[in-house]
Amino acid sequence: MDSFDGKVSPSVVLTPEMVPYNETTLPPEIGSSNQTAFSRAIEDEDSGFEPIRADGSNLNLATLVAIARYRRKITLSEGATGKMNKSAEALQKRIQSGESIYGVNTGFGGSADVRPKNVSEVSASLFRMLHYGVIPVPLGSCHVEELAINDSVSDFEWRKSTAAKIARLAIPMSDPVYSTTMPESWVRGAMAIRGNTLAKGASAIRLVIVQALFDLLNKEIIPAVPLRGSISASGDLSPLSYIGGALEGKPVIQVYVGFDRKLFQPKEGLSLVNGTAVTAAVASLAIHEAIMQALLSQILTAMSVEALAGTDESFDPFFAEVRPHRGQTVSAKNIYSFLAGSKLTKRNDTQEFHLRQDRYSIRTASQWIGPSLEDLLLSYEQISIELNSTTDNPLVSDDGKMQHGGNFQAKSITSAVEKTRQACQSIGQMLFARCTELINPATNNGLPPNLVADEPSESWMFKGIDIMIAALQSELGFLSNPVGSHVQTAEMGNQAVNSLGLISSRYTISALEVLTQLSAAHLVAVCQALDLRGIQDLFFMNLRPEFESSFNESLGKYTQERHGQCDDTMEMKEISELQLLLWDKLTTITN
């Protein structure tokens, strides 16, 4: 996609030479540039390039997706060493001076007025408190012997045995792992983000801990993390505690490998769990996919213009010049470029009995898609900042001071994914409207009912698709509702406002799964429609010589009888015009 510069040029060129997609520069092309950067990230790994070197400032969205979903490796940058050592040393000096530091020699949250006797146990105590999530137990790990009723068996023991038997026999309502545990890609992304933000050097955590986190990731030792339980207020405390627990060697983490457990020094446990990494990871995957869907929606628009024998007039640069919204400008330019040289588009200003202009799902596509592109651009900016932000508390400033604040509040991510989910609904609405237009013979400009290629009275090929996309769009409409407005006060009133960023990000992933199915249905329908349109055009191309021959033969006797009685030149011109008029009406009625 082209840059949001308000200018329109004749074509869009998608090349690797585009300005890189990164966190310090606005993406010049939010769709194609993201794809280019993502392709580079994958190619680097395939080519044996060195791992990404995290320093707290160089992680971009495309690279994060490559790590999370395509196993790109990551390690600490040498440049991060000095900053991290400096902050860890500053904390030790503060502790030795007797300073009261939250989460180091105090309790947590609403219990921050408590002063623990054993500071070295604070991190372990924190992890125990945060391991409240639900993850599936391996089959057979909780065996209860089945018992028969007799005098030696208590009623309680018999009931427990019966309950265990019923539980084993029951078919689950949903997959226990899928319904309770985060997908591996989410956890991989969270591990990469957490390590990168800690490498920024403001969290008073040692290099050995962060490098161990990256080692787990690179060796593909990914802990099971509960799907639910975070309100994304003080960051993602519980989900991150399961990642930290893998480093600490907690047996509840279902990882059994030859990996030395790490003993946390003061604040290191808090540094690991107090942050937005999980929310940011899920949001990043969602926003990346949404950008791809937005680009696909423009391709599908161009294909639909051809399939419906529409016109490219609606995407003429003139419209963006007189209404220069950035998203509209980019979308119109892309679609106009995709249609360049098409032999299936029509001009509607010469035919009778034909719509002078296309219906809204085509004619206003750039105006409809444009605002979603602008929302996705802002979402991209927000998540790009978050990927390289320190989000725990307290933090160590450059001059060694302990600063207590609230960077863990994930409201910026909630804002990003709520916009993204709304964009999914909006794009889906356009795809739904246009797909029904393709299937309906009253609106598809001469294509068969239900896009059938055989006998219409015996086949209803795409009628099922018509029903399915209605279900998908209805679900998208429900999922587009805001999550961030459902806040409940938590943790002794301390977390009275909380972002619900992870919940919102999860629902955005769900919305994208639905939108992907809707896009796939539209793609299949428009490909079928294009095939039928091509067959129809080929038919008329072969029919025209036969039509002209029959026309001339029918009028041959008449012209011979009239020969010499009038101006032959004038009469032949009128006959030629009549022939064109009849041909236009024949093709118009058929269409």
XYZ file of C-alpha atoms in Angstrom:
591
model
C 0.000 0.000 0.000
C 1.149 3.512 -0.640
C 2.170 6.080 1.950
C -0.329 8.315 3.698
C 1.024 11.462 2.045
C -2.209 12.678 0.459
C -0.802 12.271 -3.043
C -1.947 9.921 -5.767
C 0.295 8.463 -8.454
C -0.641 6.119 -11.285
C 0.464 2.831 -9.762
C 1.565 1.024 -6.623
C 4.833 -0.880 -6.803
C 5.358 -3.505 -4.109
C 9.133 -3.951 -3.923
C 11.729 -4.896 -1.297
C 13.241 -1.429 -1.651
C 10.443 0.126 0.400
C 11.349 2.060 3.537
C 11.693 -0.515 6.364
C 8.764 -1.103 8.669
C 10.068 -0.263 12.137
C 9.254 1.434 15.384
C 11.003 4.758 14.744
C 9.423 5.690 11.429
C 5.818 5.787 10.316
C 5.273 2.838 7.988
C 5.206 4.308 4.485
C 2.961 1.477 3.369
C 1.200 -0.140 6.301
C 0.259 -3.249 4.317
C 2.975 -4.015 1.786
C 5.814 -2.658 3.920
C 4.791 -4.887 6.805
C 4.760 -7.853 4.434
C 8.185 -6.899 3.062
C 9.724 -6.587 6.534
C 8.086 -9.817 7.634
C 9.425 -11.665 4.577
C 12.895 -10.342 5.318
C 12.692 -11.555 8.920
C 11.801 -15.063 7.753
C 14.421 -15.069 4.992
C 17.124 -13.985 7.450
C 16.461 -17.064 9.575
C 16.402 -19.386 6.558
C 19.680 -17.896 5.355
C 21.429 -18.672 8.649
C 21.614 -15.083 9.824
C 22.426 -14.363 13.457
C 19.563 -14.112 15.959
C 17.798 -10.836 16.619
C 19.819 -8.889 19.190
C 17.490 -7.301 21.710
C 18.446 -4.011 23.296
C 15.045 -2.651 24.314
C 14.636 -0.382 21.311
C 14.900 -2.379 18.072
C 11.996 -4.850 18.125
C 9.414 -4.212 15.409
C 6.082 -5.849 14.695
C 7.205 -7.921 11.721
C 10.185 -9.322 13.632
C 8.036 -10.121 16.667
C 5.684 -12.148 14.453
C 8.678 -13.965 12.945
C 9.848 -14.920 16.458
C 6.404 -15.866 17.746
C 5.122 -17.852 14.771
C 8.184 -18.814 12.719
C 10.805 -19.587 15.394
C 13.197 -16.747 14.639
C 15.842 -16.731 17.411
C 16.609 -13.828 19.732
C 19.449 -13.013 22.122
C 20.704 -10.090 24.185
C 22.615 -7.299 22.500
C 26.057 -6.524 23.877
C 24.937 -2.924 24.156
C 22.365 -3.883 26.783
C 24.990 -5.161 29.227
C 26.090 -1.845 30.667
C 22.588 -0.480 31.229
C 21.334 -3.655 32.870
C 24.328 -3.994 35.185
C 24.044 -0.349 36.172
C 20.386 -0.621 37.186
C 20.964 -3.862 39.135
C 23.847 -2.272 41.041
C 21.776 0.834 41.787
C 19.063 -1.326 43.356
C 21.552 -3.150 45.580
C 22.881 0.164 46.867
C 19.351 1.320 47.693
C 18.616 -1.903 49.547
C 21.837 -1.651 51.554
C 20.988 1.931 52.507
C 17.736 0.712 54.064
C 15.424 2.481 51.610
C 11.851 1.217 51.411
C 11.303 -0.048 47.861
C 8.006 -1.447 46.641
C 8.096 -5.144 45.837
C 11.603 -5.507 47.230
C 11.168 -5.077 50.962
C 7.410 -4.472 50.986
C 4.315 -6.495 50.218
C 2.464 -6.152 46.928
C -0.500 -4.105 45.726
C -2.953 -3.348 48.479
C -0.569 -5.067 50.920
C 2.315 -2.713 50.191
C 2.228 -1.540 53.820
C 3.541 -4.953 54.924
C 7.294 -5.323 55.559
C 8.462 -8.943 55.014
C 11.057 -10.300 57.414
C 12.876 -12.329 54.761
C 13.441 -10.180 51.664
C 15.008 -13.061 49.734
C 11.703 -14.964 49.801
C 9.567 -12.143 48.411
C 9.837 -13.237 44.749
C 9.040 -16.874 45.540
C 6.030 -15.784 47.580
C 4.847 -13.593 44.701
C 5.010 -16.482 42.236
C 3.070 -18.772 44.558
C 0.324 -16.178 44.843
C 0.114 -15.653 41.080
C -0.066 -19.316 40.066
C -3.842 -19.345 40.312
C -4.577 -20.118 36.651
C -6.313 -23.172 35.220
C -4.292 -25.474 32.970
C -5.205 -29.045 31.970
C -3.792 -31.951 33.953
C -2.193 -34.730 31.861
C -4.429 -37.759 31.435
C -3.788 -40.431 34.025
C -1.991 -38.154 36.481
C -4.922 -38.131 38.923
C -5.952 -41.760 39.192
C -8.680 -42.636 41.651
C -9.349 -46.345 42.167
C -12.877 -47.487 41.374
C -14.498 -49.087 44.397
C -17.449 -51.395 44.915
C -19.971 -50.806 47.675
C -19.270 -52.965 50.706
C -19.113 -52.606 54.436
C -15.469 -51.507 54.433
C -15.939 -48.592 52.010
C -17.175 -45.277 53.331
C -19.873 -43.373 51.501
C -17.406 -40.560 50.788
C -14.817 -42.888 49.247
C -17.435 -44.556 47.074
C -18.804 -41.207 45.864
C -15.297 -39.992 45.054
C -14.642 -43.152 43.046
C -17.934 -42.788 41.171
C -17.231 -39.128 40.360
C -13.806 -40.050 38.989
C -15.331 -42.733 36.780
C -17.945 -40.331 35.403
C -15.254 -37.719 34.718
C -13.203 -40.239 32.737
C -16.179 -41.365 30.681
C -17.393 -37.863 29.808
C -16.619 -36.435 26.375
C -15.330 -32.854 26.907
C -17.526 -29.980 25.734
C -14.387 -28.398 24.282
C -10.730 -29.267 23.934
C -9.248 -28.933 27.459
C -5.934 -27.559 26.219
C -7.396 -25.119 23.692
C -10.009 -23.813 26.109
C -7.671 -23.231 29.064
C -4.155 -22.671 27.699
C -2.617 -19.979 25.517
C -1.395 -20.990 22.049
C 2.357 -21.448 21.810
C 2.774 -18.438 19.504
C 1.290 -16.120 22.135
C 3.704 -17.330 24.811
C 6.687 -17.154 22.459
C 5.798 -13.573 21.620
C 5.415 -12.694 25.301
C 8.826 -14.173 26.155
C 10.494 -12.189 23.374
C 8.821 -8.917 24.359
C 9.512 -9.392 28.067
C 13.195 -10.025 27.458
C 13.473 -7.093 25.072
C 11.842 -4.597 27.432
C 13.968 -5.785 30.364
C 17.054 -5.261 28.174
C 16.256 -1.556 28.216
C 18.089 -1.439 31.540
C 15.571 0.223 33.850
C 14.270 -2.860 35.692
C 17.182 -3.858 37.975
C 17.357 -7.414 36.649
C 20.562 -9.315 35.873
C 21.676 -10.321 32.384
C 21.747 -13.994 33.349
C 17.986 -13.994 33.988
C 17.056 -12.347 30.685
C 19.458 -14.490 28.673
C 18.008 -17.586 30.353
C 14.567 -16.439 29.211
C 15.824 -16.167 25.632
C 17.546 -19.566 25.938
C 14.241 -21.186 26.856
C 12.633 -19.534 23.839
C 15.402 -20.476 21.407
C 15.384 -24.089 22.627
C 11.603 -24.108 22.165
C 10.919 -24.794 25.841
C 7.620 -22.965 26.071
C 5.679 -23.166 29.357
C 1.956 -23.810 29.498
C 0.288 -20.499 30.385
C -3.371 -20.199 31.452
C -5.592 -18.472 28.929
C -7.590 -16.485 31.473
C -6.958 -14.644 34.700
C -5.324 -11.345 33.713
C -7.043 -7.968 33.904
C -3.934 -6.248 32.468
C -3.879 -3.709 35.277
C -0.510 -4.289 36.927
C 0.460 -5.848 33.655
C -0.156 -9.543 33.047
C 0.870 -10.762 36.484
C -0.400 -14.325 36.465
C 0.467 -15.282 32.854
C 3.991 -13.910 33.238
C 4.418 -15.759 36.535
C 4.137 -19.049 34.641
C 6.923 -17.925 32.313
C 9.005 -16.791 35.287
C 8.166 -20.032 37.044
C 9.759 -21.984 34.214
C 13.015 -20.140 34.935
C 12.670 -20.790 38.647
C 11.938 -24.467 38.070
C 8.431 -24.604 39.487
C 7.062 -28.160 39.174
C 3.627 -26.824 38.214
C 5.203 -25.663 34.948
C 5.043 -28.728 32.760
C 8.626 -28.588 31.538
C 11.161 -31.265 32.417
C 14.535 -30.589 30.785
C 18.135 -30.301 31.798
C 17.973 -26.569 32.452
C 19.524 -25.004 35.541
C 16.931 -23.283 37.682
C 17.461 -19.604 38.407
C 17.296 -18.128 41.899
C 15.905 -14.623 41.803
C 17.473 -11.746 43.650
C 15.322 -8.938 45.120
C 12.885 -7.425 42.581
C 13.803 -9.835 39.772
C 10.616 -11.828 40.205
C 8.594 -8.614 40.124
C 10.531 -7.422 37.065
C 9.486 -10.566 35.210
C 5.782 -10.595 36.075
C 4.962 -6.896 36.317
C 4.528 -5.865 32.667
C 2.362 -5.884 29.550
C 4.306 -8.450 27.513
C 1.520 -11.024 27.142
C -1.091 -8.457 26.164
C 1.395 -6.855 23.760
C 2.225 -10.221 22.184
C -1.387 -11.178 21.507
C -2.165 -7.657 20.279
C 0.856 -7.711 17.956
C -0.227 -10.952 16.333
C -3.736 -9.571 15.923
C -2.667 -6.240 14.425
C -0.252 -7.930 12.024
C -3.033 -10.206 10.777
C -5.492 -7.309 10.564
C -3.085 -5.387 8.325
C -2.909 -8.386 6.005
C -6.700 -8.671 5.965
C -7.002 -4.967 5.127
C -4.679 -5.413 2.165
C -6.595 -8.506 1.055
C -9.879 -6.598 1.221
C -8.572 -4.159 -1.400
C -7.485 -6.992 -3.679
C -10.914 -8.585 -3.296
C -12.498 -5.239 -4.151
C -10.605 -5.037 -7.438
C -11.518 -8.627 -8.268
C -15.172 -7.883 -7.498
C -15.208 -4.869 -9.809
C -14.163 -7.184 -12.628
C -16.523 -9.991 -11.633
C -19.512 -7.622 -11.521
C -18.518 -5.926 -14.793
C -18.119 -2.717 -12.845
C -16.111 0.402 -13.554
C -12.813 1.710 -12.230
C -14.206 5.246 -12.438
C -15.027 5.223 -8.698
C -11.310 4.986 -7.881
C -10.156 7.745 -10.194
C -7.512 9.952 -8.484
C -9.855 12.927 -8.826
C -11.974 11.773 -5.885
C -8.995 11.649 -3.522
C -7.835 15.053 -4.726
C -11.103 16.697 -3.714
C -11.489 14.634 -0.498
C -7.935 13.823 0.603
C -8.440 11.560 3.602
C -5.255 9.525 3.970
C -6.877 6.104 4.127
C -9.242 6.783 1.241
C -6.360 8.078 -0.867
C -4.261 4.971 -0.289
C -7.117 2.517 -0.771
C -8.339 4.145 -3.989
C -4.832 4.232 -5.391
C -4.277 0.562 -4.640
C -7.569 -0.600 -6.148
C -7.110 1.657 -9.190
C -3.651 0.164 -9.698
C -4.906 -3.411 -9.335
C -7.479 -2.710 -12.075
C -4.986 -1.190 -14.505
C -5.217 -2.921 -17.875
C -8.260 -4.984 -16.929
C -10.366 -6.222 -19.845
C -13.359 -6.968 -17.632
C -14.132 -3.495 -16.300
C -16.769 -1.455 -18.112
C -17.805 2.139 -18.553
C -21.488 2.510 -17.728
C -22.193 5.769 -19.559
C -23.150 4.333 -22.977
C -25.557 1.465 -22.330
C -29.300 1.731 -21.875
C -31.101 -0.378 -19.271
C -27.912 -0.486 -17.204
C -26.915 1.048 -13.860
C -25.126 4.317 -14.533
C -22.931 3.682 -11.511
C -21.953 0.669 -9.434
C -23.629 -0.176 -6.143
C -22.173 1.060 -2.873
C -20.189 -2.082 -1.984
C -17.935 -1.308 -4.956
C -18.403 2.389 -5.640
C -17.631 3.525 -2.068
C -15.086 0.810 -1.212
C -12.139 3.182 -0.806
C -14.199 5.543 1.350
C -15.293 2.541 3.464
C -11.879 0.872 3.815
C -9.977 4.134 4.299
C -10.952 4.886 7.930
C -10.052 1.321 8.911
C -6.593 1.819 7.414
C -6.177 4.981 9.466
C -7.258 3.140 12.632
C -4.826 0.324 11.888
C -2.029 2.832 11.384
C -2.639 4.275 14.855
C -2.865 0.755 16.311
C 0.444 -0.061 14.659
C 2.057 3.023 16.183
C 0.754 2.177 19.647
C 1.905 -1.437 19.606
C 5.290 -0.500 18.115
C 5.938 1.784 21.080
C 4.803 -0.901 23.529
C 7.187 -3.502 22.089
C 10.123 -1.357 23.219
C 8.777 0.108 26.464
C 9.668 -0.636 30.077
C 6.436 -1.589 31.808
C 7.309 -2.869 35.287
C 7.449 -0.995 38.608
C 9.418 0.434 40.318
C 12.020 1.508 37.770
C 15.606 2.682 38.049
C 16.301 6.038 36.389
C 19.596 6.873 34.701
C 20.804 8.638 37.849
C 20.085 5.575 39.997
C 16.849 6.726 41.625
C 13.979 4.305 42.262
C 10.900 5.700 40.525
C 7.444 4.369 41.427
C 4.801 4.710 38.705
C 2.273 2.878 36.531
C 3.732 1.981 33.124
C 2.167 -1.460 33.530
C -1.344 -0.118 32.823
C -2.065 -1.553 29.354
C -4.755 0.915 28.273
C -2.800 1.906 25.157
C -2.924 -1.690 23.950
C -6.632 -1.912 24.729
C -7.113 1.197 22.619
C -5.142 -0.381 19.765
C -6.993 -3.698 19.687
C -10.463 -2.192 20.164
C -9.862 -0.121 17.018
C -8.521 -3.192 15.259
C -11.600 -5.227 16.147
C -13.871 -2.436 14.899
C -11.887 -2.411 11.660
C -12.468 -6.166 11.319
C -16.215 -5.656 11.630
C -16.200 -2.795 9.137
C -14.166 -4.674 6.541
C -16.325 -7.741 7.089
C -19.495 -5.732 6.505
C -18.231 -4.619 3.107
C -17.140 -8.139 2.145
C -20.490 -9.559 3.248
C -22.506 -7.012 1.248
C -20.438 -7.558 -1.869
C -20.435 -11.339 -1.614
C -24.243 -11.388 -1.452
C -24.261 -9.107 -4.497
C -22.120 -11.619 -6.389
C -24.415 -14.528 -5.522
C -27.752 -12.787 -6.144
C -28.819 -12.820 -9.853
C -30.749 -9.588 -9.302
C -27.500 -7.740 -8.545
C -24.632 -9.681 -10.136
C -25.019 -8.174 -13.597
C -25.918 -11.224 -15.633
C -24.194 -14.059 -13.798
C -26.151 -17.255 -13.026
C -28.160 -17.554 -9.787
C -25.980 -18.735 -6.887
C -23.007 -18.601 -9.274
C -23.818 -22.070 -10.611
C -21.876 -23.342 -13.589
C -24.433 -26.020 -14.501
C -28.257 -26.176 -14.522
C -29.595 -23.429 -12.174
C -32.810 -25.347 -11.493
C -30.871 -28.323 -10.166
C -27.886 -26.688 -8.457
C -27.715 -24.093 -5.687
C -23.953 -23.973 -5.458
C -23.277 -20.801 -3.443
C -26.574 -20.540 -1.576
C -24.909 -22.229 1.400
C -22.079 -19.688 1.289
C -24.696 -16.924 1.342
C -26.063 -18.321 4.599
C -22.631 -18.920 6.110
C -21.375 -15.382 5.567
C -24.495 -14.014 7.275
C -23.587 -16.074 10.342
C -19.970 -14.915 10.207
C -20.841 -11.234 9.899
C -23.341 -11.470 12.747
C -20.615 -12.929 14.953
C -18.220 -10.184 13.888
C -20.812 -7.611 14.876
C -21.029 -9.091 18.365
C -17.254 -9.348 18.757
C -16.796 -5.700 17.765
C -18.344 -4.547 21.041
C -15.862 -2.902 23.431
C -14.251 -4.918 26.212
C -12.529 -2.058 28.007
C -15.814 -0.706 29.364
C -16.398 -3.797 31.545
C -13.886 -2.935 34.277
C -14.305 -4.347 37.795
C -12.330 -3.102 40.791
C -9.782 -5.659 42.002
C -7.082 -6.441 44.560
C -8.406 -4.737 47.705
C -9.447 -1.724 45.614
C -5.853 -1.016 44.629
C -6.530 -1.922 40.990
C -9.741 0.080 40.781
C -9.111 0.784 37.086
C -7.718 -1.925 34.844
C -7.285 -2.051 31.097
C -8.596 -5.566 30.307
C -6.069 -5.448 27.469
C -5.424 -9.181 27.280
C -9.126 -10.032 27.217
C -9.665 -7.475 24.457
C -6.674 -8.817 22.515
C -8.025 -12.359 22.785
C -11.379 -11.302 21.381
C -9.592 -9.468 18.574
C -7.875 -12.723 17.629
C -11.325 -14.363 17.620
C -12.670 -11.603 15.374
C -9.788 -12.095 12.960
C -10.458 -15.827 12.800
C -14.030 -15.032 11.767
C -12.953 -12.338 9.292
C -10.437 -14.735 7.738
C -13.221 -17.243 7.067
C -15.373 -14.481 5.591
C -12.510 -13.332 3.350
C -11.934 -16.916 2.228
C -15.619 -17.341 1.348
C -15.548 -14.066 -0.599
C -12.383 -15.139 -2.412
C -13.914 -18.437 -3.528
C -17.101 -16.673 -4.652
C -15.313 -13.952 -6.593
C -13.035 -16.493 -8.312
C -16.118 -18.441 -9.391
C -17.741 -15.220 -10.576
C -14.647 -14.241 -12.558
C -14.576 -17.633 -14.255
C -18.240 -17.281 -15.186
C -17.705 -13.709 -16.378
C -14.798 -14.834 -18.522
C -16.898 -17.636 -20.016
C -19.689 -15.148 -20.696
C -17.363 -12.667 -22.401
C -15.825 -15.450 -24.477
C -19.314 -16.552 -25.497
C -20.225 -13.054 -26.700
C -16.907 -12.710 -28.486
C -17.637 -15.890 -30.452
C -21.303 -14.986 -30.904
C -20.745 -11.555 -32.415
C -19.595 -12.696 -35.874
C -22.600 -15.041 -36.039
C -24.891 -12.210 -34.971
C -23.503 -9.823 -37.578
C -23.787 -12.470 -40.276
C -27.418 -13.216 -39.384
C -28.202 -9.509 -39.218
C -26.696 -8.806 -42.619
C -28.422 -11.816 -44.135
C -31.798 -10.740 -42.725
C -31.450 -7.218 -44.106
C -29.778 -8.231 -47.367
C -33.016 -8.517 -49.371
C -34.278 -5.229 -47.979
C -31.117 -3.350 -48.939
C -31.166 -4.811 -52.430
C -34.767 -3.677 -52.976
C -33.908 -0.203 -51.730
C -30.769 0.091 -53.834
C -30.825 3.245 -55.957
C -33.889 4.725 -54.274
C -32.006 6.707 -51.621
C -28.588 7.739 -50.441
C -26.846 4.369 -50.019
C -24.149 5.864 -47.779
C -26.693 7.320 -45.365
C -28.732 4.115 -45.303
C -25.728 1.892 -44.646
C -24.744 4.139 -41.753
C -28.210 3.784 -40.242
C -28.123 0.022 -40.693
C -24.741 -0.110 -38.968
C -26.088 1.933 -36.067
C -29.102 -0.364 -35.836
C -26.826 -3.365 -35.688
C -24.842 -1.828 -32.807
C -28.039 -0.904 -30.980
C -29.408 -4.444 -31.234
C -26.101 -5.914 -30.079
C -25.941 -3.559 -27.097
C -29.504 -4.458 -26.114
C -28.789 -8.177 -26.473
C -25.742 -8.015 -24.213
C -27.472 -5.655 -21.772
C -30.512 -7.902 -21.383
C -28.223 -10.895 -20.873
C -26.278 -8.943 -18.287
